[in-house]
Tab-separated table of C-alpha atoms and ligand atoms in Angstrom:
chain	number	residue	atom	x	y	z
A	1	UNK	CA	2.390	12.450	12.976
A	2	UNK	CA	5.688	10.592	12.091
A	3	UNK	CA	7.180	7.495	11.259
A	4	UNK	CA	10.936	6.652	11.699
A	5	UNK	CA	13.133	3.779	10.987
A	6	UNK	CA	17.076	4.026	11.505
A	7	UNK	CA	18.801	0.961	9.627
A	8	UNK	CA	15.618	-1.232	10.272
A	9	UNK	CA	16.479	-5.007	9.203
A	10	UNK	CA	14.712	-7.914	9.994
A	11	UNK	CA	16.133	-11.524	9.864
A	12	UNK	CA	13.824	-14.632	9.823
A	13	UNK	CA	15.878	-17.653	10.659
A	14	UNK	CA	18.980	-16.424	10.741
A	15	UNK	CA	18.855	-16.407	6.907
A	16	UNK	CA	16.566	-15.068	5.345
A	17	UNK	CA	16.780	-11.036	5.162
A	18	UNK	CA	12.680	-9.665	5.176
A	19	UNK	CA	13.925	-5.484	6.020
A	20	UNK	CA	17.530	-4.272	4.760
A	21	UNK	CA	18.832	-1.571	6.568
A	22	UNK	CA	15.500	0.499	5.713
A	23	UNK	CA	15.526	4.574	7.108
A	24	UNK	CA	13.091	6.970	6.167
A	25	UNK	CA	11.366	9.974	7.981
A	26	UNK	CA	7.815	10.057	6.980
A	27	UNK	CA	6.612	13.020	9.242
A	28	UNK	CA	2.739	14.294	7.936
A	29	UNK	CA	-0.641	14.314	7.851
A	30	UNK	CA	-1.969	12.229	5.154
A	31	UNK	CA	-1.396	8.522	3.552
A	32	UNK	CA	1.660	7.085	3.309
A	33	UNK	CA	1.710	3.949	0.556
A	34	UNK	CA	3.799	1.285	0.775
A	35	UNK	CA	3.989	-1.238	-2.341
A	36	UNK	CA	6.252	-3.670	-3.635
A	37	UNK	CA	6.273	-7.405	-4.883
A	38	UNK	CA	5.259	-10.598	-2.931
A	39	UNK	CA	7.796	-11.204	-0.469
A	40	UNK	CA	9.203	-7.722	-0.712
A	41	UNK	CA	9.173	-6.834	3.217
A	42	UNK	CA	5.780	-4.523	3.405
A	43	UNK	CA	3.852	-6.956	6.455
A	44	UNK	CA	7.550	-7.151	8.094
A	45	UNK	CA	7.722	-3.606	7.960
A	46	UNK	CA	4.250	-2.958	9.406
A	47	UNK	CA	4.690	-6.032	12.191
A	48	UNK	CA	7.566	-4.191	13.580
A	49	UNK	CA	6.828	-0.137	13.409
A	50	UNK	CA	3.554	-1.667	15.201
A	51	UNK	CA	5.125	-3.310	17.774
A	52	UNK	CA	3.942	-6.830	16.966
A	53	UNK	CA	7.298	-8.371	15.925
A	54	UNK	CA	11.293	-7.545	17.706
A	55	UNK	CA	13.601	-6.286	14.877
A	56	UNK	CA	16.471	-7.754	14.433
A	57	UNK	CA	18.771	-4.789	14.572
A	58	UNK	CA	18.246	-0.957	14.025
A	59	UNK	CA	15.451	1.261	15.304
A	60	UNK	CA	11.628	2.098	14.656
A	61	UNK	CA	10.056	5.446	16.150
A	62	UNK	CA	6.763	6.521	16.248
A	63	UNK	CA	5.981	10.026	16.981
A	64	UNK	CA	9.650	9.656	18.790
A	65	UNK	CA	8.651	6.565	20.415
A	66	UNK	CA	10.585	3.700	20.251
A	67	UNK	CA	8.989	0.673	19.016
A	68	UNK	CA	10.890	-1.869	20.898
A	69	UNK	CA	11.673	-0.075	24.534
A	70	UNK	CA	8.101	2.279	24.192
A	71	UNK	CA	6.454	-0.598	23.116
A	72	UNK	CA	3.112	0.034	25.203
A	73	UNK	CA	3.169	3.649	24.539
A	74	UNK	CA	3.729	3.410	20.993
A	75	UNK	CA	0.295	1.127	21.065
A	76	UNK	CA	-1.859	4.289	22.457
A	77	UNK	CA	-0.956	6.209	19.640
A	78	UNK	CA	-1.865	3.070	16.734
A	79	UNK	CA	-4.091	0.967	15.176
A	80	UNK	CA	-3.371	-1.946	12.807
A	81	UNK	CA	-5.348	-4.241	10.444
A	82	UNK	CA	-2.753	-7.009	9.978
A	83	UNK	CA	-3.193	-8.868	6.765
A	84	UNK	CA	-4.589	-12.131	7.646
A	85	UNK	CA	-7.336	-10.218	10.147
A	86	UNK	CA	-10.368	-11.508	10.239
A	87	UNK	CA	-13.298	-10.809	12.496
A	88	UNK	CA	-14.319	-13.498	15.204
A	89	UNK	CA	-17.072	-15.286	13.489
A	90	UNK	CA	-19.505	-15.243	16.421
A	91	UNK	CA	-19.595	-11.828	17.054
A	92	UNK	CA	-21.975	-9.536	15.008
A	93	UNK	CA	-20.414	-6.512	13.116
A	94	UNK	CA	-21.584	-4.356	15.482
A	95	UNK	CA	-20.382	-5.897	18.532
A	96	UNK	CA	-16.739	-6.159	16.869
A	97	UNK	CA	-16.109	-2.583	16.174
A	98	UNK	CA	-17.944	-1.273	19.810
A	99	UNK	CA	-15.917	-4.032	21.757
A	100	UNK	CA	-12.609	-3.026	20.440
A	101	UNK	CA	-13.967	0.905	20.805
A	102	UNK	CA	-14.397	-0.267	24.712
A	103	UNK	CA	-11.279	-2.105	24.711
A	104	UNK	CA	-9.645	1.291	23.773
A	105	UNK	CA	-11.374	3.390	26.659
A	106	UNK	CA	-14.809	4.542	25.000
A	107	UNK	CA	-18.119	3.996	26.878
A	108	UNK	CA	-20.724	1.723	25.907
A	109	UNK	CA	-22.908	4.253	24.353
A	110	UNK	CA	-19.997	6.075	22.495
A	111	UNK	CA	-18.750	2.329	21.358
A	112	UNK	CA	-21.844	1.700	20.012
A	113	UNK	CA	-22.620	4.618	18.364
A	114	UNK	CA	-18.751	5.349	16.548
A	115	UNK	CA	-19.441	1.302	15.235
A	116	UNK	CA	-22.493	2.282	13.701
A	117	UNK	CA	-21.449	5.442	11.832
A	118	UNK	CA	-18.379	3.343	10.523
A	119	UNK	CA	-20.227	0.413	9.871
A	120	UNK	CA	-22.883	2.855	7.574
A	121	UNK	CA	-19.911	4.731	6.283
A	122	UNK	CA	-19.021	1.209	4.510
A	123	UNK	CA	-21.902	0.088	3.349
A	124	UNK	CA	-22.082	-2.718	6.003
A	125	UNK	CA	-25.381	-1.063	7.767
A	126	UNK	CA	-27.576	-3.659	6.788
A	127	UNK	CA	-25.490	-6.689	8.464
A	128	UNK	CA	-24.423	-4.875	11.772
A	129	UNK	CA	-26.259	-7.388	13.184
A	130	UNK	CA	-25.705	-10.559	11.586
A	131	UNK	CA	-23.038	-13.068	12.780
A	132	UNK	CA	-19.794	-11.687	10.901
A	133	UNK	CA	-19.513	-15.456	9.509
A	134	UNK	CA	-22.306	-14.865	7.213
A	135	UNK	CA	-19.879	-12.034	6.050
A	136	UNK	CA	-18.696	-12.345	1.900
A	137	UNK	CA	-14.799	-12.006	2.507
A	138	UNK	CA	-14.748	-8.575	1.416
A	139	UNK	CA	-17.471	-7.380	4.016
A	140	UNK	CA	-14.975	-9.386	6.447
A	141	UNK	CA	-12.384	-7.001	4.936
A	142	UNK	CA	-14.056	-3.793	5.338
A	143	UNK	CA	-15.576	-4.418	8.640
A	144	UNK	CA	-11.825	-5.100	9.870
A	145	UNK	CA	-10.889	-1.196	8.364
A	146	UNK	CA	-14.374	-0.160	10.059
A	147	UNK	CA	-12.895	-1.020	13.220
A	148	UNK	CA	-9.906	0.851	13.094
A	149	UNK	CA	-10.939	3.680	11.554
A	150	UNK	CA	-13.748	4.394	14.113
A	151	UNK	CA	-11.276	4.651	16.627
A	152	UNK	CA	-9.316	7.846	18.029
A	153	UNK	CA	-5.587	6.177	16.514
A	154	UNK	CA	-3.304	8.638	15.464
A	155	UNK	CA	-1.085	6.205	13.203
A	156	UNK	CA	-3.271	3.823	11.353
A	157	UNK	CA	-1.486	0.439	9.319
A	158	UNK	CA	-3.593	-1.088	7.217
A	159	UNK	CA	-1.918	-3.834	5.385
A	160	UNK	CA	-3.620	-4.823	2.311
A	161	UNK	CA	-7.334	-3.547	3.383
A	162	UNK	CA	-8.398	-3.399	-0.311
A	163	UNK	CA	-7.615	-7.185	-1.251
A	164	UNK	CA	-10.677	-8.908	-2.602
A	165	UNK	CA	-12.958	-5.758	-2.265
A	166	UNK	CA	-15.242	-5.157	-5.452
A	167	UNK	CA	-14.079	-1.973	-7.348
A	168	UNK	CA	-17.160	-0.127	-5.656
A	169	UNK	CA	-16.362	-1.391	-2.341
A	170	UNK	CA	-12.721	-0.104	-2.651
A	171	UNK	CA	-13.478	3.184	-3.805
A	172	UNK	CA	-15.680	3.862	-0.827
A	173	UNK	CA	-13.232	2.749	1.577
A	174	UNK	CA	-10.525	5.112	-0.772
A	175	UNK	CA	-13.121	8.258	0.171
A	176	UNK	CA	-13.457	6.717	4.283
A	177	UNK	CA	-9.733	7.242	4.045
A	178	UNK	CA	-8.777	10.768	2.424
A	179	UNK	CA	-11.764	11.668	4.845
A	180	UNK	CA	-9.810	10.689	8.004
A	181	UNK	CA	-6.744	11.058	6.630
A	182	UNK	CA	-6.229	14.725	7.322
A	183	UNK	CA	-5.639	14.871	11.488
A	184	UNK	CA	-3.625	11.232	11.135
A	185	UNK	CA	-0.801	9.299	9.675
A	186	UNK	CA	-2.229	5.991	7.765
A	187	UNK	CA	0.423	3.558	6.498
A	188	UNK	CA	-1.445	1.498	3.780
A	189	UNK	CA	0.496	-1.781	1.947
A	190	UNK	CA	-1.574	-2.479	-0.962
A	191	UNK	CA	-1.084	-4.180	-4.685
A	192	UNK	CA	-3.215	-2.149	-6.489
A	193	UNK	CA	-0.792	0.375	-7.727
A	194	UNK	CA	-3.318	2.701	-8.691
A	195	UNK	CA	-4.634	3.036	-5.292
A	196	UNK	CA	-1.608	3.498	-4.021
A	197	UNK	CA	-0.800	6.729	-6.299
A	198	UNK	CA	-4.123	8.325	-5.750
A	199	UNK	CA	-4.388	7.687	-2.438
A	200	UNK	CA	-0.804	8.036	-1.582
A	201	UNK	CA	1.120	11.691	-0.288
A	202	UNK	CA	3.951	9.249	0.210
A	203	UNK	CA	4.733	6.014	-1.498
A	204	UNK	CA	7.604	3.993	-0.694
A	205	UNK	CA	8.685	1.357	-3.103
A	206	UNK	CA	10.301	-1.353	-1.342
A	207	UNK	CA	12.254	-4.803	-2.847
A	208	UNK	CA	14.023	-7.688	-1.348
A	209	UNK	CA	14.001	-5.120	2.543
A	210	UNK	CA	15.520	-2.384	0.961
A	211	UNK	CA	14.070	0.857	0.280
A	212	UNK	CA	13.726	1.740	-4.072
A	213	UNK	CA	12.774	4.877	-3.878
A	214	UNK	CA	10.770	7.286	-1.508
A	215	UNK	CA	8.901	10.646	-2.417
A	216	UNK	CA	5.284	11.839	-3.934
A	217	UNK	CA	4.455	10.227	-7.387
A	218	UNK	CA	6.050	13.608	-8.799
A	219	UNK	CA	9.029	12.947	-7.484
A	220	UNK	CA	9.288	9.669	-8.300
A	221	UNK	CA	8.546	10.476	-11.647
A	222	UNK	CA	11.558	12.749	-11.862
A	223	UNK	CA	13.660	10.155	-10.376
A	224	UNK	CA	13.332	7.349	-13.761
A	225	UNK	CA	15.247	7.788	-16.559
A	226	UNK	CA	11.769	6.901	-18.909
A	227	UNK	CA	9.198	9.811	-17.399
A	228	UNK	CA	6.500	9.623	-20.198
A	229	UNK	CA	4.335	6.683	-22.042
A	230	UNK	CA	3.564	6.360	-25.374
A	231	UNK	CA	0.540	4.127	-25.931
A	232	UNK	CA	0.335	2.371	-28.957
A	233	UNK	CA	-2.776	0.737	-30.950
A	234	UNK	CA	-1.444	-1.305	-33.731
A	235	UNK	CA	-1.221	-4.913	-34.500
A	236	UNK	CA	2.621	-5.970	-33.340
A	237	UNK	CA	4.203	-3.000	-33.010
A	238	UNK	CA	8.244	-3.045	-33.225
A	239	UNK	CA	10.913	-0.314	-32.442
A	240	UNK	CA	14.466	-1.126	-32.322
A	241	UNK	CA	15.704	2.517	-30.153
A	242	UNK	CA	18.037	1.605	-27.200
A	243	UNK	CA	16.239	4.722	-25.578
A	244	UNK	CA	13.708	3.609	-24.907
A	245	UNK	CA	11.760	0.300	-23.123
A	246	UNK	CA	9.010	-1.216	-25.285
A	247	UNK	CA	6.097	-3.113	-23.391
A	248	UNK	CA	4.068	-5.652	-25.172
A	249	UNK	CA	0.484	-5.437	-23.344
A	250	UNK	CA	-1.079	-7.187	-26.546
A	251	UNK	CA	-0.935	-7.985	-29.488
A	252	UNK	CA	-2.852	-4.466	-30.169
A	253	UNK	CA	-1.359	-2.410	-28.046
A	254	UNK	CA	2.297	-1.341	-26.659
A	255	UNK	CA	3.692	0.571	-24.241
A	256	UNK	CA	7.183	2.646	-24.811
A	257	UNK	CA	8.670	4.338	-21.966
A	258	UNK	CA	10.542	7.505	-23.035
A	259	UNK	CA	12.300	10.862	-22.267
A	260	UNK	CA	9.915	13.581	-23.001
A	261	UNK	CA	11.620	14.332	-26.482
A	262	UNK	CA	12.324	10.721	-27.289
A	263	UNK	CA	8.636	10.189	-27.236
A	264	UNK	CA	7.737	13.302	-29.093
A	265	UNK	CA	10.159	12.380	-31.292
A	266	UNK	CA	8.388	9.380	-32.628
A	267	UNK	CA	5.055	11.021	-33.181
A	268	UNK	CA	5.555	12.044	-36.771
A	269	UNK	CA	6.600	8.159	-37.412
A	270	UNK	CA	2.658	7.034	-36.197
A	271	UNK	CA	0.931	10.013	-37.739
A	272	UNK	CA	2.509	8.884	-40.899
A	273	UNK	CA	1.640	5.431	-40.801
A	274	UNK	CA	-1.956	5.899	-39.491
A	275	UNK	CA	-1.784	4.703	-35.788
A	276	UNK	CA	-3.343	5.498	-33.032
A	277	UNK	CA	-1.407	6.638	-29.686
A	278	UNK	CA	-1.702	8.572	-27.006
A	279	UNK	CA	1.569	10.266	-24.290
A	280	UNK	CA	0.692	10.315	-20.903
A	281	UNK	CA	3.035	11.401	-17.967
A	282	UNK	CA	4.311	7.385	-16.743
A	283	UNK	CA	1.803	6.687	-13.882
A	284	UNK	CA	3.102	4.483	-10.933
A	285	UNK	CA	2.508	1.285	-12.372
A	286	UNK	CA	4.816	2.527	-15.573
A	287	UNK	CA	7.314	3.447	-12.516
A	288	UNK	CA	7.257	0.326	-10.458
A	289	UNK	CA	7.875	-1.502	-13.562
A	290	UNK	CA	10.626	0.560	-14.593
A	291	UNK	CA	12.367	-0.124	-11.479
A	292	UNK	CA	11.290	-3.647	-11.085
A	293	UNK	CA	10.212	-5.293	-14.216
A	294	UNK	CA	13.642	-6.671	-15.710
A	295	UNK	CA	14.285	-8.689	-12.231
A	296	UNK	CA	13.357	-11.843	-12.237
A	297	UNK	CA	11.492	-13.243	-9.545
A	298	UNK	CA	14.679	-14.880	-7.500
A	299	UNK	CA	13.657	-15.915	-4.489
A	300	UNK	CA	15.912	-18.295	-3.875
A	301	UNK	CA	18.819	-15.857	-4.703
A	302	UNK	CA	19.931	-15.665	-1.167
A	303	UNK	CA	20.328	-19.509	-0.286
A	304	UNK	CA	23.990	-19.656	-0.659
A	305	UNK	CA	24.518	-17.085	1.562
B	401	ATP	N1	7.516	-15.556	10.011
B	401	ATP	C1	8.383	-15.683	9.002
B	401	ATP	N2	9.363	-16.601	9.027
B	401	ATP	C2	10.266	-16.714	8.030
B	401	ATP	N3	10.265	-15.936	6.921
B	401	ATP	C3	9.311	-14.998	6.840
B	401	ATP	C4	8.319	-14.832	7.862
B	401	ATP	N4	7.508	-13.806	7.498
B	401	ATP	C5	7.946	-13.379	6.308
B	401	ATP	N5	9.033	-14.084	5.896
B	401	ATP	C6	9.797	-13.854	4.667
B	401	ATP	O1	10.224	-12.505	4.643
B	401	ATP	C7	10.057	-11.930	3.365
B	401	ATP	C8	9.199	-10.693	3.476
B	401	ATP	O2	7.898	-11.076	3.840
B	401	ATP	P1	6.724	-10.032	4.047
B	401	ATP	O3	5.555	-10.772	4.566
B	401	ATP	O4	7.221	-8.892	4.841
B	401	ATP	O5	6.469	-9.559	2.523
B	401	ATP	P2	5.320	-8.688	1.886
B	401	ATP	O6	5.986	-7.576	1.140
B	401	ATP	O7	4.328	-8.300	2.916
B	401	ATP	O8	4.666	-9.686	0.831
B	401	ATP	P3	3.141	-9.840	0.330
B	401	ATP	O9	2.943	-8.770	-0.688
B	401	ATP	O10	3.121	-11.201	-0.292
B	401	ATP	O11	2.250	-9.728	1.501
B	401	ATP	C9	9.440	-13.016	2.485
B	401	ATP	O12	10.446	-13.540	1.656
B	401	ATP	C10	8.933	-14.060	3.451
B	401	ATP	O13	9.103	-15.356	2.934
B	402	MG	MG1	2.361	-8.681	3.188
């Protein structure tokens, strides 16, 4: 499966830039995660590489399909859960996932059938057929993935399906999706950084439209200047070292983002003076912070434009 943008930027209101000239060739099997801060372009992405919203210049493919002149083509081949989707509240679980399983060609008995295995898959068996308003907002969350993943979609965008889902909850939809993730292409926005680099073959960091950095967590960890973590346990912990970044996470504990030997380096320091620490490789979250952390949140940077 593939995914292909070519200078893909998006303009709301004539001002306001939402995708900067974004390319990238994500052709695979597997997950591809997309993260980034509020604001940072992930739904604008998704609404246009699934055909829902007209870029404003540059081009999206899918499988070699344009988005924008293949437009009903492109939708055989894809599935989205948009991030405000909710089930219709009148309609049981059961009858939302075999409805939009008929809607996309399968009989009634097929329909019904697919629904229920996905429905069981995520726990929901017990309410397939209670009015999906009685739903807690999470079931509402995973019955919306249910749907989509019970169909035949190659290319699957699911744009923030773990938001408000109950560790639990999230980890079963993690194993639904490395189950189905090896004959298709699923494009998953999500916050939860961790998620994103277990789950993820691909992440793409994205920030004010424009592509970060692109590649498996590996390679993104090869890309920053500060690869490894030193985690510190000790009251108010100081280093003055230009090399490195120092993270307060408490008053107890601090993180310090080094080069391999920089951290190394400092071990005989702690030993000495008792504290406890451990060195792990930097995970995403160290990453994404690396690369974003020290910008302040400007969103109003652009208004003078
Ligand atoms: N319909 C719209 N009209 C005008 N501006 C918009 C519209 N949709 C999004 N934007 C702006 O475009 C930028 C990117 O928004 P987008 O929804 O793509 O971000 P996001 O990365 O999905 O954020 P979040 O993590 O909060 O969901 C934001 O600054 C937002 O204010
Ligand atoms: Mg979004």
């Amino acid at each position: 499966m593939r995914i292909r943008a070519e200078e893909l930027s998006k303009t709301y209101d004539r001002k306001h830039r939402a995708l900067d000239s974004l390319s990238i060739d994500i052709n695979m099997n597997g997950i591809f995660s997309v993260i980034g801060r509020n604001g940072a372009g992930k739904t604008t992405f998704v609404r246009i590489m699934s055909t829902e919203l007209l870029p404003t210049s540059g081009r999206g493919y899918i499988n070699e399909m344009d988005v924008v002149d293949q437009a009903d083509a492109v939708r055989q081949d894809i599935a989205v859960v948009p991030q405000e989707a909710r089930p219709l509240p009148w309609l049981t679980p059961l009858q939302t996932v075999s409805s939009y399983l008929m809607w996309r060609g399968y009989s009634y008995r097929e329909a019904n059938e697919k629904g229920k295995d996905a429905l069981r898959e995520l726990g929901l068996e017990g309410k397939e057929n209670e009015k999906s308003r009685k739903l807690s907002g999470g079931q509402k969350r995973k019955l919306m993935a249910a749907t989509v993943i019970s169909s035949e979609a190659h290319i699957v965008f699911l744009d923030e399906p773990t938001t408000g889902l109950d560790y639990l909850s999230r980890k079963e939809l993690w194993q639904l999706l490395s189950r189905m993730k090896k004959d298709r292409l699923i494009i998953l926005t999500t916050h939860y950084l961790e998620e994103a680099e277990i789950l993820g073959d691909q992440i793409m960091i994205l920030d004010h439209g424009k592509l970060v950095d692109l590649g498996t967590i590996d390679n993104l960890r090869n890309k920053v200047k500060l690869p490894y973590v030193l985690k510190v346990n000790a009251e108010n912990f100081k280093l003055e070292d230009d090399e490195v970044q120092i993270h307060p996470v408490s008053e107890k504990e601090t993180f310090v983002y080094g080069s391999a030997s920089k951290i190394y380096g400092l071990i005989p320091y702690l030993v000495t003076n008792k504290m406890k620490f451990t060195v792990e490789e930097a995970s995403l979250s160290n990453i994404f912070e690396q690369y974003l952390g020290s910008g302040e949140d400007d969103e109003n940077e652009e208004e003078d434009r």
